[in-house]
Short mmCIF file of C-alpha atoms in Angstrom, two decimals:
data_model
loop_
_atom_site.label_atom_id
_atom_site.label_comp_id
_atom_site.label_asym_id
_atom_site.label_seq_id
_atom_site.Cartn_x
_atom_site.Cartn_y
_atom_site.Cartn_z
CA UNK Q 21 221.13 130.62 100.52
CA UNK Q 22 221.20 127.59 102.76
CA UNK Q 23 224.17 125.51 103.80
CA UNK Q 24 222.59 122.20 102.98
CA UNK Q 25 219.61 120.61 101.28
CA UNK Q 26 218.85 116.93 101.76
CA UNK Q 27 216.77 115.20 99.10
CA UNK Q 28 214.99 112.09 100.35
CA UNK Q 29 213.13 111.09 103.51
CA UNK Q 30 214.15 107.49 104.16
CA UNK Q 31 216.63 106.33 106.80
CA UNK Q 32 219.55 107.92 104.89
CA UNK Q 33 217.91 111.31 104.42
CA UNK Q 34 216.65 111.67 107.97
CA UNK Q 35 219.90 110.43 109.53
CA UNK Q 36 221.82 112.96 107.44
CA UNK Q 37 219.34 115.57 108.69
CA UNK Q 38 219.87 114.62 112.35
CA UNK Q 39 223.64 114.99 111.97
CA UNK Q 40 223.46 118.17 109.88
CA UNK Q 41 220.95 119.77 112.23
CA UNK Q 42 223.09 118.96 115.27
CA UNK Q 43 226.02 120.58 113.43
CA UNK Q 44 223.78 123.68 113.26
CA UNK Q 45 223.64 123.61 109.46
CA UNK Q 46 219.82 124.15 109.55
CA UNK Q 47 219.13 121.54 106.86
CA UNK Q 48 216.16 121.67 104.55
CA UNK Q 49 214.90 118.16 103.83
CA UNK Q 50 212.77 117.63 100.75
CA UNK Q 51 210.66 114.63 101.62
CA UNK Q 52 208.65 114.11 98.37
CA UNK Q 53 204.90 114.63 98.17
CA UNK Q 54 203.55 111.09 98.35
CA UNK Q 55 206.48 108.86 99.32
CA UNK Q 56 207.40 110.51 102.60
CA UNK Q 57 209.42 108.14 104.77
CA UNK Q 58 210.54 105.97 101.88
CA UNK Q 59 210.38 102.24 101.53
CA UNK Q 60 209.88 101.39 105.21
CA UNK Q 61 206.47 103.07 105.05
CA UNK Q 62 205.19 100.06 103.12
CA UNK Q 63 206.61 97.41 105.41
CA UNK Q 64 205.09 95.98 108.54
CA UNK Q 65 207.31 94.84 111.40
CA UNK Q 66 210.99 95.82 111.23
CA UNK Q 67 212.87 93.28 113.32
CA UNK Q 68 216.48 94.01 112.41
CA UNK Q 69 216.83 97.68 113.29
CA UNK Q 70 219.04 97.87 116.40
CA UNK Q 71 217.57 99.53 119.45
CA UNK Q 72 214.13 98.01 119.03
CA UNK Q 73 214.42 94.54 120.55
CA UNK Q 74 210.65 93.96 120.28
CA UNK Q 75 210.58 95.11 116.66
CA UNK Q 76 208.89 98.24 115.41
CA UNK Q 77 206.43 98.99 112.61
CA UNK Q 78 208.13 100.57 109.57
CA UNK Q 79 205.96 103.73 109.59
CA UNK Q 80 206.49 104.17 113.35
CA UNK Q 81 210.25 103.91 112.91
CA UNK Q 82 210.20 106.57 110.21
CA UNK Q 83 208.04 108.86 112.34
CA UNK Q 84 210.75 108.59 115.03
CA UNK Q 85 213.50 109.36 112.51
CA UNK Q 86 211.60 112.46 111.44
CA UNK Q 87 210.83 113.59 114.98
CA UNK Q 88 214.50 113.28 115.89
CA UNK Q 89 215.57 115.29 112.81
CA UNK Q 90 212.98 118.00 113.53
CA UNK Q 91 213.90 118.17 117.19
CA UNK Q 92 217.27 119.64 116.18
CA UNK Q 93 215.86 122.10 113.68
CA UNK Q 94 215.49 120.24 110.37
CA UNK Q 95 212.94 121.91 108.14
CA UNK Q 96 210.89 119.37 106.17
CA UNK Q 97 209.17 120.21 102.88
CA UNK Q 98 206.56 117.86 101.40
CA UNK Q 99 207.22 118.29 97.73
CA UNK Q 100 209.08 116.59 94.88
CA UNK Q 101 212.30 117.72 93.29
CA UNK Q 102 211.72 118.13 89.58
CA UNK Q 103 215.11 119.52 88.57
CA UNK Q 104 218.56 119.78 90.02
CA UNK Q 105 221.51 122.05 89.18
CA UNK Q 106 224.65 120.71 90.79
CA UNK Q 107 227.54 122.50 89.05
CA UNK Q 108 229.23 125.47 90.66
CA UNK Q 109 229.24 126.75 94.22
CA UNK Q 110 225.46 127.35 94.35
CA UNK Q 111 223.33 124.23 93.95
CA UNK Q 112 219.74 124.79 92.83
CA UNK Q 113 216.79 122.53 93.55
CA UNK Q 114 213.55 123.11 91.68
CA UNK Q 115 210.39 121.89 93.39
CA UNK Q 116 207.08 120.60 92.07
CA UNK Q 117 205.32 123.75 93.31
CA UNK Q 118 207.62 125.87 91.10
CA UNK Q 119 209.77 127.12 93.97
CA UNK Q 120 213.57 127.04 93.85
CA UNK Q 121 215.83 126.37 96.83
CA UNK Q 122 219.56 127.08 96.87
CA UNK Q 123 222.35 125.63 98.96
CA UNK Q 124 226.11 125.25 99.12
CA UNK Q 125 225.84 121.49 99.55
CA UNK Q 126 223.39 118.77 98.58
CA UNK Q 127 222.88 115.33 100.05
CA UNK Q 128 221.14 113.12 97.55
CA UNK Q 129 219.31 110.22 99.21
CA UNK Q 130 216.44 109.32 96.91
CA UNK Q 131 216.65 105.57 97.50
CA UNK Q 132 215.36 103.10 94.99
CA UNK Q 133 212.17 102.25 93.16
CA UNK Q 134 210.40 98.90 92.78
CA UNK Q 135 211.69 96.93 89.85
CA UNK Q 136 209.09 95.92 87.31
CA UNK Q 137 208.85 92.58 85.55
CA UNK Q 138 209.16 94.30 82.18
CA UNK Q 139 206.02 92.78 80.66
CA UNK Q 140 203.77 94.84 78.39
CA UNK Q 141 200.58 93.94 80.31
CA UNK Q 142 202.07 95.29 83.55
CA UNK Q 143 200.87 98.84 82.94
CA UNK Q 144 197.25 97.88 82.31
CA UNK Q 145 196.93 95.38 85.15
CA UNK Q 146 198.78 97.41 87.75
CA UNK Q 147 196.25 98.07 90.51
CA UNK Q 148 193.96 95.42 89.06
CA UNK Q 149 195.37 92.39 90.75
CA UNK Q 150 199.00 93.28 90.09
CA UNK Q 151 200.67 94.99 93.02
CA UNK Q 152 203.99 96.11 94.47
CA UNK Q 153 202.65 96.76 97.96
CA UNK Q 154 201.40 93.84 100.02
CA UNK Q 155 200.58 96.01 103.03
CA UNK Q 156 198.41 98.27 100.86
CA UNK Q 157 196.62 95.70 98.77
CA UNK Q 158 196.75 92.36 100.63
CA UNK Q 159 193.45 93.17 102.32
CA UNK Q 160 191.60 92.77 99.02
CA UNK Q 161 192.70 89.16 98.54
CA UNK Q 162 190.83 87.46 101.35
CA UNK Q 163 190.38 83.74 100.63
CA UNK Q 164 192.05 84.18 97.25
CA UNK Q 165 194.93 82.45 95.52
CA UNK Q 166 197.84 84.76 94.85
CA UNK Q 167 201.54 84.67 94.10
CA UNK Q 168 204.60 86.66 95.07
CA UNK Q 169 207.46 86.88 92.58
CA UNK Q 170 210.94 87.10 94.10
CA UNK Q 171 213.41 85.37 96.38
CA UNK Q 172 214.69 88.03 98.73
CA UNK Q 173 213.69 89.23 102.18
CA UNK Q 174 210.93 91.45 100.86
CA UNK Q 175 209.39 88.59 98.87
CA UNK Q 176 209.40 86.36 102.00
CA UNK Q 177 207.97 89.15 104.14
CA UNK Q 178 205.23 89.95 101.65
CA UNK Q 179 204.29 86.30 101.17
CA UNK Q 180 204.14 85.70 104.92
CA UNK Q 181 202.09 88.86 105.43
CA UNK Q 182 199.72 87.93 102.61
CA UNK Q 183 198.84 84.60 104.26
CA UNK Q 184 196.83 86.66 106.76
CA UNK Q 185 194.34 87.23 103.98
CA UNK Q 186 194.84 84.75 101.14
CA UNK Q 187 194.07 81.03 101.25
CA UNK Q 188 197.10 80.19 99.16
CA UNK Q 189 200.28 82.08 98.38
CA UNK Q 190 202.79 80.84 95.82
CA UNK Q 191 206.32 82.18 95.85
CA UNK Q 192 207.65 82.17 92.30
CA UNK Q 193 211.42 82.30 92.13
CA UNK Q 194 213.68 81.93 89.12
CA UNK Q 195 216.37 80.00 90.98
CA UNK Q 196 216.37 77.01 93.32
CA UNK Q 197 217.83 78.87 96.28
CA UNK Q 198 216.72 82.05 98.04
CA UNK Q 199 218.61 85.26 98.68
CA UNK Q 200 216.46 85.97 101.73
CA UNK Q 201 217.87 85.78 105.26
CA UNK Q 202 217.59 82.37 106.93
CA UNK Q 203 214.99 83.48 109.45
CA UNK Q 204 212.71 84.89 106.75
CA UNK Q 205 213.17 81.77 104.61
CA UNK Q 206 212.30 79.49 107.50
CA UNK Q 207 209.19 81.48 108.30
CA UNK Q 208 208.02 81.05 104.71
CA UNK Q 209 208.92 77.32 104.63
CA UNK Q 210 206.99 76.75 107.86
CA UNK Q 211 203.87 78.51 106.64
CA UNK Q 212 201.41 75.93 105.35
CA UNK Q 213 199.65 78.44 103.09
CA UNK Q 214 202.87 79.10 101.17
CA UNK Q 215 204.04 76.91 98.30
CA UNK Q 216 207.29 77.52 96.45
CA UNK Q 217 207.57 77.31 92.69
CA UNK Q 218 211.29 77.05 91.98
CA UNK Q 219 213.19 77.83 88.78
CA UNK Q 220 210.28 79.66 87.27
CA UNK Q 221 209.87 83.06 85.70
CA UNK Q 222 206.70 84.92 84.84
CA UNK Q 223 206.61 85.50 81.09
CA UNK Q 224 203.03 86.78 80.81
CA UNK Q 225 200.23 87.99 83.06
CA UNK Q 226 196.73 86.95 82.07
CA UNK Q 227 193.52 88.96 82.34
CA UNK Q 228 191.89 91.80 80.43
CA UNK Q 229 190.69 93.97 83.27
CA UNK Q 230 191.77 91.89 86.27
CA UNK Q 231 194.63 89.46 86.80
CA UNK Q 232 193.47 85.86 86.47
CA UNK Q 233 196.73 84.03 86.02
CA UNK Q 234 200.26 83.96 84.70
CA UNK Q 235 202.42 82.04 82.27
CA UNK Q 236 205.44 80.46 83.90
CA UNK Q 237 208.55 79.31 82.12
CA UNK Q 238 210.84 76.79 83.75
CA UNK Q 239 214.30 78.38 83.74
CA UNK Q 240 216.02 74.98 83.45
CA UNK Q 241 213.87 72.99 81.03
CA UNK Q 242 212.17 75.87 79.21
CA UNK Q 243 208.79 74.21 79.81
CA UNK Q 244 205.88 76.62 79.83
CA UNK Q 245 202.73 76.33 81.90
CA UNK Q 246 199.79 78.43 83.05
CA UNK Q 247 198.95 79.12 86.69
CA UNK Q 248 195.54 80.48 87.74
CA UNK Q 249 195.78 83.35 90.21
CA UNK Q 250 193.61 86.13 91.61
CA UNK Q 251 196.54 88.40 92.26
CA UNK Q 252 200.25 88.83 91.67
CA UNK Q 253 202.65 90.70 93.96
CA UNK Q 254 206.05 91.64 92.61
CA UNK Q 255 209.08 91.83 94.91
CA UNK Q 256 212.03 91.28 92.59
CA UNK Q 257 214.20 94.08 93.88
CA UNK Q 258 214.75 97.75 93.42
CA UNK Q 259 216.60 100.07 91.11
CA UNK Q 260 218.40 103.19 92.33
CA UNK Q 261 216.43 106.35 91.67
CA UNK Q 262 218.90 108.45 89.71
CA UNK Q 263 216.79 110.03 86.95
CA UNK Q 264 217.33 113.56 88.33
CA UNK Q 265 221.11 113.28 88.11
CA UNK Q 266 221.60 111.46 84.82
CA UNK Q 267 224.39 113.20 82.95
CA UNK Q 268 225.16 115.28 86.06
CA UNK Q 269 226.72 112.81 88.48
CA UNK Q 270 228.85 109.82 87.58
CA UNK Q 271 227.14 106.47 87.97
CA UNK Q 272 228.59 103.01 88.57
CA UNK Q 273 228.09 100.09 86.16
CA UNK Q 274 225.38 98.89 88.57
CA UNK Q 275 223.50 102.16 88.07
CA UNK Q 276 224.10 103.58 91.53
CA UNK Q 277 225.68 106.99 92.07
CA UNK Q 278 229.48 106.68 92.14
CA UNK Q 279 231.15 107.86 95.36
CA UNK Q 280 234.80 108.21 96.24
CA UNK Q 281 236.14 105.34 98.36
CA UNK Q 282 234.40 105.03 101.70
CA UNK Q 283 233.14 108.59 101.53
CA UNK Q 284 229.84 109.85 100.13
CA UNK Q 285 231.49 112.40 97.82
CA UNK Q 286 230.10 112.20 94.28
CA UNK Q 287 231.84 113.28 91.08
CA UNK Q 288 230.64 116.85 91.67
CA UNK Q 289 232.05 118.98 94.47
CA UNK Q 290 229.55 119.79 97.18
CA UNK Q 291 227.21 116.98 96.19
CA UNK Q 292 227.05 113.95 98.47
CA UNK Q 293 224.96 110.81 98.09
CA UNK Q 294 223.74 108.30 100.66
CA UNK Q 295 221.50 105.29 101.15
CA UNK Q 296 220.21 102.84 98.56
CA UNK Q 297 221.04 105.22 95.72
CA UNK Q 298 224.77 104.51 96.27
CA UNK Q 299 224.43 100.93 97.46
CA UNK Q 300 224.15 98.08 94.96
CA UNK Q 301 224.78 95.43 97.60
CA UNK Q 302 223.41 95.75 101.13
CA UNK Q 303 220.37 98.07 100.99
CA UNK Q 304 219.31 97.83 104.63
CA UNK Q 305 217.68 100.54 106.72
CA UNK Q 306 220.70 100.50 109.03
CA UNK Q 307 223.29 100.71 106.24
CA UNK Q 308 221.32 103.57 104.66
CA UNK Q 309 221.26 105.36 108.00
CA UNK Q 310 225.02 104.75 108.22
CA UNK Q 311 225.84 106.38 104.92
CA UNK Q 312 223.37 109.15 105.77
CA UNK Q 313 225.49 110.00 108.81
CA UNK Q 314 228.66 109.79 106.71
CA UNK Q 315 227.17 112.16 104.13
CA UNK Q 316 226.31 114.76 106.76
CA UNK Q 317 229.85 114.56 108.18
CA UNK Q 318 231.37 114.79 104.69
CA UNK Q 319 229.16 117.78 103.89
CA UNK Q 320 229.99 119.45 107.20
CA UNK Q 321 233.69 119.03 106.45
CA UNK Q 322 233.21 120.41 102.94
CA UNK Q 323 231.28 123.44 104.20
CA UNK Q 324 233.89 124.13 106.88
CA UNK Q 325 236.67 124.10 104.24
CA UNK Q 326 234.53 126.32 102.04
CA UNK Q 327 234.04 128.66 104.98
CA UNK Q 328 237.81 128.87 105.53
CA UNK Q 329 238.34 129.53 101.84
CA UNK Q 330 235.74 132.28 101.82
CA UNK Q 331 237.27 133.77 104.94
CA UNK Q 332 240.71 133.62 103.29
CA UNK Q 333 239.32 135.27 100.16
CA UNK Q 334 237.71 137.95 102.27
CA UNK Q 335 241.06 138.58 103.92
CA UNK Q 336 242.76 138.75 100.51
CA UNK Q 337 240.11 141.16 99.24
CA UNK Q 338 240.66 143.36 102.27
CA UNK Q 339 244.38 143.28 101.71
CA UNK Q 340 243.93 144.18 98.04
CA UNK Q 341 241.62 146.93 99.09
CA UNK Q 342 244.38 148.29 101.26
CA UNK Q 343 246.91 147.96 98.40
CA UNK Q 344 244.53 149.77 96.01
CA UNK K 24 188.94 121.79 103.23
CA UNK K 25 188.98 118.16 104.27
CA UNK K 26 187.16 115.81 101.94
CA UNK K 27 184.13 114.47 103.80
CA UNK K 28 183.60 110.81 104.54
CA UNK K 29 180.87 108.76 102.92
CA UNK K 30 179.65 105.33 104.00
CA UNK K 31 177.54 102.53 102.60
CA UNK K 32 174.55 104.28 104.14
CA UNK K 33 175.19 107.65 102.49
CA UNK K 34 176.86 106.52 99.25
CA UNK K 35 173.73 106.55 97.11
CA UNK K 36 172.70 110.04 98.14
CA UNK K 37 176.17 111.59 98.27
CA UNK K 38 177.72 109.91 95.25
CA UNK K 39 175.28 108.17 92.92
CA UNK K 40 172.61 110.87 93.11
CA UNK K 41 175.05 113.76 93.23
CA UNK K 42 174.27 116.35 90.53
CA UNK K 43 177.97 117.07 90.09
CA UNK K 44 180.99 114.99 89.27
CA UNK K 45 182.25 113.38 92.47
CA UNK K 46 185.56 111.72 93.15
CA UNK K 47 185.55 108.89 95.68
CA UNK K 48 188.86 108.22 97.42
CA UNK K 49 188.92 104.54 98.47
CA UNK K 50 191.38 104.40 101.37
CA UNK K 51 192.27 102.72 104.67
CA UNK K 52 194.08 103.70 107.85
CA UNK K 53 196.78 101.03 107.35
CA UNK K 54 197.67 102.19 103.84
CA UNK K 55 200.69 104.53 103.96
CA UNK K 56 200.34 105.88 100.42
CA UNK K 57 196.65 106.67 101.16
CA UNK K 58 197.64 108.82 104.12
CA UNK K 59 200.38 110.50 102.08
CA UNK K 60 198.07 111.49 99.24
CA UNK K 61 195.20 112.60 101.49
CA UNK K 62 196.37 116.23 101.99
CA UNK K 63 196.88 116.56 98.22
CA UNK K 64 193.27 115.52 97.64
CA UNK K 65 192.14 118.02 100.24
CA UNK K 66 194.01 120.74 98.35
CA UNK K 67 192.44 119.73 95.04
CA UNK K 68 189.03 119.64 96.75
CA UNK K 69 189.55 123.20 98.02
CA UNK K 70 190.91 124.58 94.76
CA UNK K 71 188.25 123.02 92.56
CA UNK K 72 185.24 122.87 94.87
CA UNK K 73 183.14 124.52 92.16
CA UNK K 74 183.79 121.70 89.68
CA UNK K 75 184.48 118.48 91.51
CA UNK K 76 183.10 117.10 94.74
CA UNK K 77 185.65 114.93 96.60
CA UNK K 78 184.67 112.37 99.24
CA UNK K 79 186.50 109.56 101.09
CA UNK K 80 185.35 106.00 101.57
CA UNK K 81 187.07 103.83 104.17
CA UNK K 82 187.32 100.32 102.67
CA UNK K 83 187.71 98.68 106.08
CA UNK K 84 184.42 100.06 107.28
CA UNK K 85 182.65 99.74 103.92
CA UNK K 86 183.87 96.46 102.42
CA UNK K 87 180.76 95.85 100.31
CA UNK K 88 181.31 98.99 98.26
CA UNK K 89 185.00 98.17 97.87
CA UNK K 90 183.99 94.78 96.53
CA UNK K 91 181.23 96.19 94.31
CA UNK K 92 183.69 98.55 92.63
CA UNK K 93 186.34 95.81 92.37
CA UNK K 94 188.93 97.63 94.41
CA UNK K 95 192.12 95.53 94.63
CA UNK K 96 194.60 98.31 95.28
CA UNK K 97 194.45 101.52 97.25
CA UNK K 98 194.49 104.43 97.16
CA UNK K 99 192.01 104.21 94.28
CA UNK K 100 190.14 107.23 93.01
CA UNK K 101 186.94 106.83 91.04
CA UNK K 102 185.11 109.74 89.49
CA UNK K 103 181.33 109.26 89.27
CA UNK K 104 178.98 111.14 86.99
CA UNK K 105 175.24 110.40 87.10
CA UNK K 106 175.94 107.30 89.14
CA UNK K 107 178.47 105.85 86.69
CA UNK K 108 182.23 105.48 87.06
CA UNK K 109 183.77 107.65 84.34
CA UNK K 110 187.38 107.64 85.46
CA UNK K 111 189.64 105.50 87.66
CA UNK K 112 193.06 106.51 88.93
CA UNK K 113 195.09 104.11 91.07
CA UNK K 114 197.98 104.90 93.38
CA UNK K 115 199.30 107.90 95.29
CA UNK K 116 200.73 110.49 92.92
CA UNK K 117 202.25 113.95 93.27
CA UNK K 118 199.76 116.79 92.90
CA UNK K 119 200.68 117.78 89.31
CA UNK K 120 200.31 114.16 88.15
CA UNK K 121 196.96 113.77 89.89
CA UNK K 122 195.74 117.07 88.47
CA UNK K 123 196.76 115.92 85.00
CA UNK K 124 194.81 112.66 85.47
CA UNK K 125 191.76 114.61 86.60
CA UNK K 126 192.12 117.44 84.06
CA UNK K 127 188.79 116.63 82.40
CA UNK K 128 186.97 117.28 85.67
CA UNK K 129 188.82 120.21 87.19
CA UNK K 130 189.85 122.46 84.31
#
């Protein structure tokens, strides 16, 4: 049995691994099969991660995280967790390949998943002009007219990135102010290929086999209109990825995993959670890395106490043995 | 076994005139999910080499084919039989999910 298994390979998971490995806990990190590195793998330039004054590409940053974790002895497995047993002193993690790993402690850092618009045509048109990944799919919209839905940093970043390819990029936002940071907003405002459509929500996506437009509803007046488009990129936020722990760990009203105070301790002993999956508010690479470090320290503390308990029990057993 | 690369020059011979079912992986260097799913495809290619031929097409280097097959998202996997597309799967998926999508061609 291992001391610790870390589930997730974003900034939280790998930072937890760096700390746990340096504490000589020989962590096993389960990185997923096709989403290794997490959300930053689908971004371009990361400009707000300290220590990289010139900026760094998201995938390059994650490669460095991983290299640093592996340097101290983290073992990385490229598979998905399909089932998790968290009760009791031995935690069990079942993998996609059928294997089972056991550990005394778990750090759960599965991050979040792209939020969908919730429209029935989304399923059919996904990958046919409807996308959640500008860096993957922007290339196919050269000289086209497209739109990004959303008002946060990722919407601004995607829209700005997409102007490399598209002739025209609308940003559709349901309010009249943006949540995005000032610098990202300004970049979008200054870009002549970008046009904002305020107070609008997408109520339908048009096209049988390929996106050719959307229906927009004005959130103030209720007016409805059609907008012709060749593609639609959705960046309306993320939801914490908690499906593996439903009914096993307590969640908050926001849907994130509940943790005790400023710690990363969940409702189950020996299970710690870090990163976007516990964070309904900030969701930055640096804050995820921060709680990743906290989780490793919390887990280390837990394991040390467990070690003392086991040692004490061993002593008791010896004493009983003598009494017998 | 690494899936071999095809180009606009070899596509007709390798894919359209292939006697067997052949899966074309439309990918690009700058696409993270494409790189992530690539080893999974290699595994499927090895395990089912008797049933399904698997090849890779770089969309950067072969834009005309990407346009012809209306690729707007990658990774995109298209299975060809007798020169016709008989199945399309879009997006990087874990191996069991991809195997389920391709069940008709590999089981």
